[in-house]
């Protein structure tokens, strides 16, 4: 047995479980507290969660105890530990990493995006999706990505907004299961009798339940139909209460909660009325999140100017960073207008929908990237490790471009919604035309 995955165990006074409430949230994962000291000097431990219950093994607590010298034990100095407990690595999420990397590569995620996504998962304790299933989602101006048997023959087909967001949610349901990322989905309106619950989740009930979670989530999304209004504010207020309950834990563990609002319309009240009052209520609900450990994404399902303008102006009104995302095709067009060398891929868009944020995203669809920003973008795509020894483009543009071309050959091509076919993550020729100052002619 390899005991190399450290379990953080929070100290409590006199073994009283109520002392845990300030640092351990409800339904947390793999935390343990000391139950009683055994005769051999070890501590027995038990888990306090119903989610992701993991076996916790006692580890010798004094210098006179011995362990198998083949067991690899990480340093205790960098972790908050009580009674030195360790967990069987085979039961940890790390055993899934190879599977995660393999499946993400198959979907076309680049090396850097995979690493960033896996790190990003650990930064968020939970994700909340607020899914608009109001009547206006029946509008038939959406797009659905379809993979065919031929890798070079992917398609975007027209569909309703609801069909588009159905596929988006189904994707993130599967992704939550793959990444072991606890995610809660809330439909704006009750889906109706026999359709399922208005709120459902993945990875909230333990690894053994993930398959059932996914099946139930897919069933609810497949059977639900657009109906009702857009009472966004009520859902934000309710999630805010949840975040407040967890605030102490989130701050102490340096974690956040991601809130993704997928909607096509302006906020309404329960009766469907949309006016200055309902919009103020929504803005106030967003403003109430200021200072809390949250990251907010608005995933728009429409290109209606009045709706887009309302949400784009939110960050200036509430004084907090907000990621406002268009649908995949619209976002790709905006990026292409300023940075034609970028293949704005579906994996890149999905990362942003999940809450992954990089500073370059704020400008990618607003203006041409500066050279320093170009380097940052490439490092995000391919990973910092690949950039060891890569020439500085300001000093050796030709060498930089050749190194970049070598990285591109190691990655799968991506569907480019602007060109309608599979392309490299970066078009080297267009990149050369955009940034080459010395007339270097790029050729493969």
PDB file of N, CA, C and O in Angstrom, residues 38-102:
ATOM      1  N   UNK A  38      -5.050   5.141  20.192  1.00  0.00           N
ATOM      2  CA  UNK A  38      -4.930   3.703  20.333  1.00  0.00           C
ATOM      3  C   UNK A  38      -3.741   3.363  21.228  1.00  0.00           C
ATOM      4  O   UNK A  38      -2.875   4.189  21.492  1.00  0.00           O
ATOM      5  N   UNK A  39      -3.682   2.125  21.674  1.00  0.00           N
ATOM      6  CA  UNK A  39      -2.641   1.729  22.621  1.00  0.00           C
ATOM      7  C   UNK A  39      -1.241   1.789  22.014  1.00  0.00           C
ATOM      8  O   UNK A  39      -0.255   1.941  22.729  1.00  0.00           O
ATOM      9  N   UNK A  40      -1.140   1.690  20.679  1.00  0.00           N
ATOM     10  CA  UNK A  40       0.185   1.714  20.065  1.00  0.00           C
ATOM     11  C   UNK A  40       0.658   3.134  19.776  1.00  0.00           C
ATOM     12  O   UNK A  40       1.692   3.332  19.154  1.00  0.00           O
ATOM     13  N   UNK A  41      -0.094   4.125  20.219  1.00  0.00           N
ATOM     14  CA  UNK A  41       0.351   5.505  20.040  1.00  0.00           C
ATOM     15  C   UNK A  41      -0.200   6.171  18.804  1.00  0.00           C
ATOM     16  O   UNK A  41       0.020   7.353  18.589  1.00  0.00           O
ATOM     17  N   UNK A  42      -0.935   5.428  17.966  1.00  0.00           N
ATOM     18  CA  UNK A  42      -1.538   6.033  16.785  1.00  0.00           C
ATOM     19  C   UNK A  42      -2.898   6.608  17.124  1.00  0.00           C
ATOM     20  O   UNK A  42      -3.413   6.436  18.222  1.00  0.00           O
ATOM     21  N   UNK A  43      -3.461   7.306  16.168  1.00  0.00           N
ATOM     22  CA  UNK A  43      -4.820   7.810  16.321  1.00  0.00           C
ATOM     23  C   UNK A  43      -5.731   7.072  15.364  1.00  0.00           C
ATOM     24  O   UNK A  43      -5.362   6.798  14.229  1.00  0.00           O
ATOM     25  N   UNK A  44      -6.921   6.773  15.805  1.00  0.00           N
ATOM     26  CA  UNK A  44      -7.929   6.263  14.897  1.00  0.00           C
ATOM     27  C   UNK A  44      -8.674   7.487  14.348  1.00  0.00           C
ATOM     28  O   UNK A  44      -8.893   8.458  15.056  1.00  0.00           O
ATOM     29  N   UNK A  45      -9.051   7.447  13.097  1.00  0.00           N
ATOM     30  CA  UNK A  45      -9.741   8.586  12.506  1.00  0.00           C
ATOM     31  C   UNK A  45     -10.988   8.123  11.768  1.00  0.00           C
ATOM     32  O   UNK A  45     -11.068   6.996  11.299  1.00  0.00           O
ATOM     33  N   UNK A  46     -11.958   8.990  11.689  1.00  0.00           N
ATOM     34  CA  UNK A  46     -13.139   8.690  10.893  1.00  0.00           C
ATOM     35  C   UNK A  46     -13.453   9.897  10.030  1.00  0.00           C
ATOM     36  O   UNK A  46     -13.126  11.028  10.368  1.00  0.00           O
ATOM     37  N   UNK A  47     -14.071   9.645   8.894  1.00  0.00           N
ATOM     38  CA  UNK A  47     -14.462  10.758   8.028  1.00  0.00           C
ATOM     39  C   UNK A  47     -15.778  11.335   8.502  1.00  0.00           C
ATOM     40  O   UNK A  47     -16.569  10.655   9.139  1.00  0.00           O
ATOM     41  N   UNK A  48     -16.020  12.584   8.160  1.00  0.00           N
ATOM     42  CA  UNK A  48     -17.260  13.227   8.603  1.00  0.00           C
ATOM     43  C   UNK A  48     -18.143  13.585   7.430  1.00  0.00           C
ATOM     44  O   UNK A  48     -19.040  14.397   7.544  1.00  0.00           O
ATOM     45  N   UNK A  49     -17.863  13.018   6.245  1.00  0.00           N
ATOM     46  CA  UNK A  49     -18.649  13.409   5.077  1.00  0.00           C
ATOM     47  C   UNK A  49     -19.462  12.253   4.537  1.00  0.00           C
ATOM     48  O   UNK A  49     -19.165  11.088   4.760  1.00  0.00           O
ATOM     49  N   UNK A  50     -20.479  12.607   3.795  1.00  0.00           N
ATOM     50  CA  UNK A  50     -21.245  11.632   3.043  1.00  0.00           C
ATOM     51  C   UNK A  50     -20.845  11.669   1.573  1.00  0.00           C
ATOM     52  O   UNK A  50     -21.353  10.909   0.768  1.00  0.00           O
ATOM     53  N   UNK A  51     -19.986  12.600   1.212  1.00  0.00           N
ATOM     54  CA  UNK A  51     -19.559  12.732  -0.169  1.00  0.00           C
ATOM     55  C   UNK A  51     -18.088  12.363  -0.285  1.00  0.00           C
ATOM     56  O   UNK A  51     -17.263  12.818   0.495  1.00  0.00           O
ATOM     57  N   UNK A  52     -17.773  11.521  -1.252  1.00  0.00           N
ATOM     58  CA  UNK A  52     -16.384  11.119  -1.471  1.00  0.00           C
ATOM     59  C   UNK A  52     -15.747  10.576  -0.186  1.00  0.00           C
ATOM     60  O   UNK A  52     -14.658  10.977   0.191  1.00  0.00           O
ATOM     61  N   UNK A  53     -16.441   9.686   0.498  1.00  0.00           N
ATOM     62  CA  UNK A  53     -15.899   9.121   1.727  1.00  0.00           C
ATOM     63  C   UNK A  53     -14.678   8.284   1.382  1.00  0.00           C
ATOM     64  O   UNK A  53     -14.735   7.395   0.552  1.00  0.00           O
ATOM     65  N   UNK A  54     -13.573   8.587   1.996  1.00  0.00           N
ATOM     66  CA  UNK A  54     -12.317   7.919   1.694  1.00  0.00           C
ATOM     67  C   UNK A  54     -11.743   7.290   2.958  1.00  0.00           C
ATOM     68  O   UNK A  54     -11.835   7.867   4.036  1.00  0.00           O
ATOM     69  N   UNK A  55     -11.141   6.118   2.840  1.00  0.00           N
ATOM     70  CA  UNK A  55     -10.534   5.506   4.022  1.00  0.00           C
ATOM     71  C   UNK A  55      -9.337   6.309   4.497  1.00  0.00           C
ATOM     72  O   UNK A  55      -8.527   6.764   3.709  1.00  0.00           O
ATOM     73  N   UNK A  56      -9.236   6.506   5.774  1.00  0.00           N
ATOM     74  CA  UNK A  56      -8.139   7.275   6.352  1.00  0.00           C
ATOM     75  C   UNK A  56      -7.311   6.337   7.214  1.00  0.00           C
ATOM     76  O   UNK A  56      -7.835   5.653   8.079  1.00  0.00           O
ATOM     77  N   UNK A  57      -6.014   6.317   6.957  1.00  0.00           N
ATOM     78  CA  UNK A  57      -5.139   5.403   7.658  1.00  0.00           C
ATOM     79  C   UNK A  57      -4.319   6.131   8.708  1.00  0.00           C
ATOM     80  O   UNK A  57      -3.753   7.184   8.427  1.00  0.00           O
ATOM     81  N   UNK A  58      -4.190   5.570   9.921  1.00  0.00           N
ATOM     82  CA  UNK A  58      -3.364   6.213  10.935  1.00  0.00           C
ATOM     83  C   UNK A  58      -1.882   6.105  10.599  1.00  0.00           C
ATOM     84  O   UNK A  58      -1.435   5.112  10.035  1.00  0.00           O
ATOM     85  N   UNK A  59      -1.167   7.129  10.937  1.00  0.00           N
ATOM     86  CA  UNK A  59       0.272   7.169  10.702  1.00  0.00           C
ATOM     87  C   UNK A  59       0.952   7.406  12.036  1.00  0.00           C
ATOM     88  O   UNK A  59       0.441   8.133  12.875  1.00  0.00           O
ATOM     89  N   UNK A  60       2.120   6.757  12.292  1.00  0.00           N
ATOM     90  CA  UNK A  60       2.782   6.903  13.590  1.00  0.00           C
ATOM     91  C   UNK A  60       2.953   8.354  14.004  1.00  0.00           C
ATOM     92  O   UNK A  60       3.313   9.201  13.203  1.00  0.00           O
ATOM     93  N   UNK A  61       2.689   8.619  15.267  1.00  0.00           N
ATOM     94  CA  UNK A  61       2.689  10.003  15.739  1.00  0.00           C
ATOM     95  C   UNK A  61       3.862  10.339  16.632  1.00  0.00           C
ATOM     96  O   UNK A  61       3.941  11.441  17.153  1.00  0.00           O
ATOM     97  N   UNK A  62       4.784   9.425  16.836  1.00  0.00           N
ATOM     98  CA  UNK A  62       5.960   9.782  17.626  1.00  0.00           C
ATOM     99  C   UNK A  62       7.202   9.178  16.985  1.00  0.00           C
ATOM    100  O   UNK A  62       7.131   8.269  16.161  1.00  0.00           O
ATOM    101  N   UNK A  63       8.335   9.667  17.362  1.00  0.00           N
ATOM    102  CA  UNK A  63       9.586   9.314  16.700  1.00  0.00           C
ATOM    103  C   UNK A  63       9.996   7.866  16.943  1.00  0.00           C
ATOM    104  O   UNK A  63      10.864   7.322  16.257  1.00  0.00           O
ATOM    105  N   UNK A  64       9.396   7.190  17.925  1.00  0.00           N
ATOM    106  CA  UNK A  64       9.771   5.817  18.233  1.00  0.00           C
ATOM    107  C   UNK A  64       9.044   4.814  17.340  1.00  0.00           C
ATOM    108  O   UNK A  64       9.445   3.660  17.263  1.00  0.00           O
ATOM    109  N   UNK A  65       7.969   5.262  16.677  1.00  0.00           N
ATOM    110  CA  UNK A  65       7.254   4.370  15.772  1.00  0.00           C
ATOM    111  C   UNK A  65       8.016   4.265  14.457  1.00  0.00           C
ATOM    112  O   UNK A  65       8.750   5.165  14.069  1.00  0.00           O
ATOM    113  N   UNK A  66       7.840   3.146  13.786  1.00  0.00           N
ATOM    114  CA  UNK A  66       8.527   2.937  12.514  1.00  0.00           C
ATOM    115  C   UNK A  66       7.509   2.681  11.409  1.00  0.00           C
ATOM    116  O   UNK A  66       6.391   2.246  11.665  1.00  0.00           O
ATOM    117  N   UNK A  67       7.950   2.933  10.163  1.00  0.00           N
ATOM    118  CA  UNK A  67       7.108   2.654   9.002  1.00  0.00           C
ATOM    119  C   UNK A  67       7.950   1.941   7.968  1.00  0.00           C
ATOM    120  O   UNK A  67       9.176   1.935   8.028  1.00  0.00           O
ATOM    121  N   UNK A  68       7.297   1.343   6.999  1.00  0.00           N
ATOM    122  CA  UNK A  68       7.989   0.679   5.905  1.00  0.00           C
ATOM    123  C   UNK A  68       8.827   1.708   5.166  1.00  0.00           C
ATOM    124  O   UNK A  68       8.307   2.725   4.707  1.00  0.00           O
ATOM    125  N   UNK A  69      10.138   1.488   5.026  1.00  0.00           N
ATOM    126  CA  UNK A  69      10.984   2.479   4.363  1.00  0.00           C
ATOM    127  C   UNK A  69      10.626   2.691   2.905  1.00  0.00           C
ATOM    128  O   UNK A  69      11.032   3.684   2.296  1.00  0.00           O
ATOM    129  N   UNK A  70       9.834   1.769   2.286  1.00  0.00           N
ATOM    130  CA  UNK A  70       9.455   1.936   0.885  1.00  0.00           C
ATOM    131  C   UNK A  70       8.285   2.885   0.722  1.00  0.00           C
ATOM    132  O   UNK A  70       7.995   3.335  -0.376  1.00  0.00           O
ATOM    133  N   UNK A  71       7.615   3.190   1.820  1.00  0.00           N
ATOM    134  CA  UNK A  71       6.488   4.114   1.737  1.00  0.00           C
ATOM    135  C   UNK A  71       7.003   5.534   1.577  1.00  0.00           C
ATOM    136  O   UNK A  71       7.862   5.979   2.314  1.00  0.00           O
ATOM    137  N   UNK A  72       6.452   6.208   0.590  1.00  0.00           N
ATOM    138  CA  UNK A  72       6.876   7.594   0.337  1.00  0.00           C
ATOM    139  C   UNK A  72       5.941   8.541   1.072  1.00  0.00           C
ATOM    140  O   UNK A  72       4.749   8.596   0.792  1.00  0.00           O
ATOM    141  N   UNK A  73       6.470   9.279   2.023  1.00  0.00           N
ATOM    142  CA  UNK A  73       5.675  10.209   2.820  1.00  0.00           C
ATOM    143  C   UNK A  73       6.106  11.630   2.501  1.00  0.00           C
ATOM    144  O   UNK A  73       7.282  11.963   2.599  1.00  0.00           O
ATOM    145  N   UNK A  74       5.172  12.509   2.083  1.00  0.00           N
ATOM    146  CA  UNK A  74       5.549  13.887   1.787  1.00  0.00           C
ATOM    147  C   UNK A  74       5.873  14.661   3.057  1.00  0.00           C
ATOM    148  O   UNK A  74       5.545  14.237   4.164  1.00  0.00           O
ATOM    149  N   UNK A  75       6.504  15.784   2.866  1.00  0.00           N
ATOM    150  CA  UNK A  75       6.869  16.615   4.004  1.00  0.00           C
ATOM    151  C   UNK A  75       5.642  17.107   4.738  1.00  0.00           C
ATOM    152  O   UNK A  75       4.640  17.487   4.136  1.00  0.00           O
ATOM    153  N   UNK A  76       5.723  17.115   6.071  1.00  0.00           N
ATOM    154  CA  UNK A  76       4.608  17.594   6.874  1.00  0.00           C
ATOM    155  C   UNK A  76       4.678  19.096   7.101  1.00  0.00           C
ATOM    156  O   UNK A  76       3.725  19.700   7.557  1.00  0.00           O
ATOM    157  N   UNK A  77       5.794  19.689   6.775  1.00  0.00           N
ATOM    158  CA  UNK A  77       6.029  21.078   7.156  1.00  0.00           C
ATOM    159  C   UNK A  77       5.154  22.061   6.374  1.00  0.00           C
ATOM    160  O   UNK A  77       4.897  23.169   6.818  1.00  0.00           O
ATOM    161  N   UNK A  78       4.700  21.641   5.187  1.00  0.00           N
ATOM    162  CA  UNK A  78       3.953  22.571   4.350  1.00  0.00           C
ATOM    163  C   UNK A  78       2.447  22.397   4.463  1.00  0.00           C
ATOM    164  O   UNK A  78       1.703  23.024   3.740  1.00  0.00           O
ATOM    165  N   UNK A  79       1.988  21.526   5.331  1.00  0.00           N
ATOM    166  CA  UNK A  79       0.564  21.246   5.410  1.00  0.00           C
ATOM    167  C   UNK A  79       0.048  21.402   6.832  1.00  0.00           C
ATOM    168  O   UNK A  79       0.772  21.182   7.796  1.00  0.00           O
ATOM    169  N   UNK A  80      -1.216  21.779   6.942  1.00  0.00           N
ATOM    170  CA  UNK A  80      -1.868  21.847   8.245  1.00  0.00           C
ATOM    171  C   UNK A  80      -2.280  20.429   8.633  1.00  0.00           C
ATOM    172  O   UNK A  80      -3.110  19.811   7.991  1.00  0.00           O
ATOM    173  N   UNK A  81      -1.657  19.893   9.667  1.00  0.00           N
ATOM    174  CA  UNK A  81      -1.840  18.478   9.987  1.00  0.00           C
ATOM    175  C   UNK A  81      -2.195  18.312  11.459  1.00  0.00           C
ATOM    176  O   UNK A  81      -1.730  19.048  12.299  1.00  0.00           O
ATOM    177  N   UNK A  82      -3.021  17.345  11.739  1.00  0.00           N
ATOM    178  CA  UNK A  82      -3.257  16.955  13.120  1.00  0.00           C
ATOM    179  C   UNK A  82      -3.211  15.429  13.163  1.00  0.00           C
ATOM    180  O   UNK A  82      -3.959  14.760  12.460  1.00  0.00           O
ATOM    181  N   UNK A  83      -2.315  14.873  13.924  1.00  0.00           N
ATOM    182  CA  UNK A  83      -2.161  13.437  14.100  1.00  0.00           C
ATOM    183  C   UNK A  83      -1.593  12.723  12.877  1.00  0.00           C
ATOM    184  O   UNK A  83      -1.607  11.503  12.831  1.00  0.00           O
ATOM    185  N   UNK A  84      -1.103  13.469  11.896  1.00  0.00           N
ATOM    186  CA  UNK A  84      -0.369  12.888  10.773  1.00  0.00           C
ATOM    187  C   UNK A  84      -1.120  11.748  10.076  1.00  0.00           C
ATOM    188  O   UNK A  84      -0.680  10.610  10.050  1.00  0.00           O
ATOM    189  N   UNK A  85      -2.244  12.059   9.487  1.00  0.00           N
ATOM    190  CA  UNK A  85      -2.999  11.041   8.777  1.00  0.00           C
ATOM    191  C   UNK A  85      -2.678  11.078   7.294  1.00  0.00           C
ATOM    192  O   UNK A  85      -2.464  12.123   6.708  1.00  0.00           O
ATOM    193  N   UNK A  86      -2.715   9.892   6.666  1.00  0.00           N
ATOM    194  CA  UNK A  86      -2.482   9.774   5.238  1.00  0.00           C
ATOM    195  C   UNK A  86      -3.569   8.910   4.617  1.00  0.00           C
ATOM    196  O   UNK A  86      -4.181   8.082   5.285  1.00  0.00           O
ATOM    197  N   UNK A  87      -3.746   9.080   3.342  1.00  0.00           N
ATOM    198  CA  UNK A  87      -4.800   8.367   2.639  1.00  0.00           C
ATOM    199  C   UNK A  87      -4.196   7.519   1.531  1.00  0.00           C
ATOM    200  O   UNK A  87      -3.215   7.911   0.913  1.00  0.00           O
ATOM    201  N   UNK A  88      -4.749   6.369   1.291  1.00  0.00           N
ATOM    202  CA  UNK A  88      -4.268   5.509   0.222  1.00  0.00           C
ATOM    203  C   UNK A  88      -4.374   6.254  -1.097  1.00  0.00           C
ATOM    204  O   UNK A  88      -5.448   6.689  -1.498  1.00  0.00           O
ATOM    205  N   UNK A  89      -3.263   6.399  -1.769  1.00  0.00           N
ATOM    206  CA  UNK A  89      -3.247   7.171  -3.004  1.00  0.00           C
ATOM    207  C   UNK A  89      -4.187   6.583  -4.041  1.00  0.00           C
ATOM    208  O   UNK A  89      -4.738   7.303  -4.865  1.00  0.00           O
ATOM    209  N   UNK A  90      -4.376   5.272  -4.032  1.00  0.00           N
ATOM    210  CA  UNK A  90      -5.239   4.646  -5.024  1.00  0.00           C
ATOM    211  C   UNK A  90      -6.679   5.115  -4.874  1.00  0.00           C
ATOM    212  O   UNK A  90      -7.473   5.004  -5.790  1.00  0.00           O
ATOM    213  N   UNK A  91      -7.046   5.605  -3.676  1.00  0.00           N
ATOM    214  CA  UNK A  91      -8.411   6.075  -3.458  1.00  0.00           C
ATOM    215  C   UNK A  91      -8.542   7.570  -3.690  1.00  0.00           C
ATOM    216  O   UNK A  91      -9.607   8.130  -3.511  1.00  0.00           O
ATOM    217  N   UNK A  92      -7.495   8.240  -4.032  1.00  0.00           N
ATOM    218  CA  UNK A  92      -7.541   9.677  -4.232  1.00  0.00           C
ATOM    219  C   UNK A  92      -7.887  10.000  -5.671  1.00  0.00           C
ATOM    220  O   UNK A  92      -7.883   9.145  -6.557  1.00  0.00           O
ATOM    221  N   UNK A  93      -8.170  11.283  -5.914  1.00  0.00           N
ATOM    222  CA  UNK A  93      -8.520  11.712  -7.259  1.00  0.00           C
ATOM    223  C   UNK A  93      -7.357  11.602  -8.223  1.00  0.00           C
ATOM    224  O   UNK A  93      -7.552  11.594  -9.436  1.00  0.00           O
ATOM    225  N   UNK A  94      -6.146  11.475  -7.685  1.00  0.00           N
ATOM    226  CA  UNK A  94      -4.977  11.399  -8.554  1.00  0.00           C
ATOM    227  C   UNK A  94      -4.983  10.144  -9.420  1.00  0.00           C
ATOM    228  O   UNK A  94      -4.381  10.121 -10.491  1.00  0.00           O
ATOM    229  N   UNK A  95      -5.652   9.092  -8.962  1.00  0.00           N
ATOM    230  CA  UNK A  95      -5.679   7.866  -9.758  1.00  0.00           C
ATOM    231  C   UNK A  95      -6.428   8.098 -11.076  1.00  0.00           C
ATOM    232  O   UNK A  95      -6.270   7.332 -12.020  1.00  0.00           O
ATOM    233  N   UNK A  96      -7.243   9.142 -11.143  1.00  0.00           N
ATOM    234  CA  UNK A  96      -8.008   9.420 -12.348  1.00  0.00           C
ATOM    235  C   UNK A  96      -7.281  10.351 -13.320  1.00  0.00           C
ATOM    236  O   UNK A  96      -7.785  10.608 -14.409  1.00  0.00           O
ATOM    237  N   UNK A  97      -6.120  10.859 -12.921  1.00  0.00           N
ATOM    238  CA  UNK A  97      -5.475  11.878 -13.741  1.00  0.00           C
ATOM    239  C   UNK A  97      -5.143  11.384 -15.147  1.00  0.00           C
ATOM    240  O   UNK A  97      -5.381  12.091 -16.131  1.00  0.00           O
ATOM    241  N   UNK A  98      -4.596  10.173 -15.248  1.00  0.00           N
ATOM    242  CA  UNK A  98      -4.252   9.656 -16.575  1.00  0.00           C
ATOM    243  C   UNK A  98      -5.487   9.556 -17.463  1.00  0.00           C
ATOM    244  O   UNK A  98      -5.442   9.885 -18.650  1.00  0.00           O
ATOM    245  N   UNK A  99      -6.582   9.096 -16.879  1.00  0.00           N
ATOM    246  CA  UNK A  99      -7.834   8.996 -17.631  1.00  0.00           C
ATOM    247  C   UNK A  99      -8.316  10.378 -18.050  1.00  0.00           C
ATOM    248  O   UNK A  99      -8.776  10.585 -19.181  1.00  0.00           O
ATOM    249  N   UNK A 100      -8.219  11.340 -17.144  1.00  0.00           N
ATOM    250  CA  UNK A 100      -8.640  12.705 -17.453  1.00  0.00           C
ATOM    251  C   UNK A 100      -7.830  13.284 -18.598  1.00  0.00           C
ATOM    252  O   UNK A 100      -8.383  13.844 -19.560  1.00  0.00           O
ATOM    253  N   UNK A 101      -6.509  13.147 -18.510  1.00  0.00           N
ATOM    254  CA  UNK A 101      -5.630  13.688 -19.549  1.00  0.00           C
ATOM    255  C   UNK A 101      -5.924  13.029 -20.885  1.00  0.00           C
ATOM    256  O   UNK A 101      -6.022  13.703 -21.922  1.00  0.00           O
ATOM    257  N   UNK A 102      -6.098  11.725 -20.882  1.00  0.00           N
ATOM    258  CA  UNK A 102      -6.360  10.992 -22.124  1.00  0.00           C
ATOM    259  C   UNK A 102      -7.649  11.465 -22.790  1.00  0.00           C
ATOM    260  O   UNK A 102      -7.692  11.694 -24.010  1.00  0.00           O
TER     261      UNK A 102
END
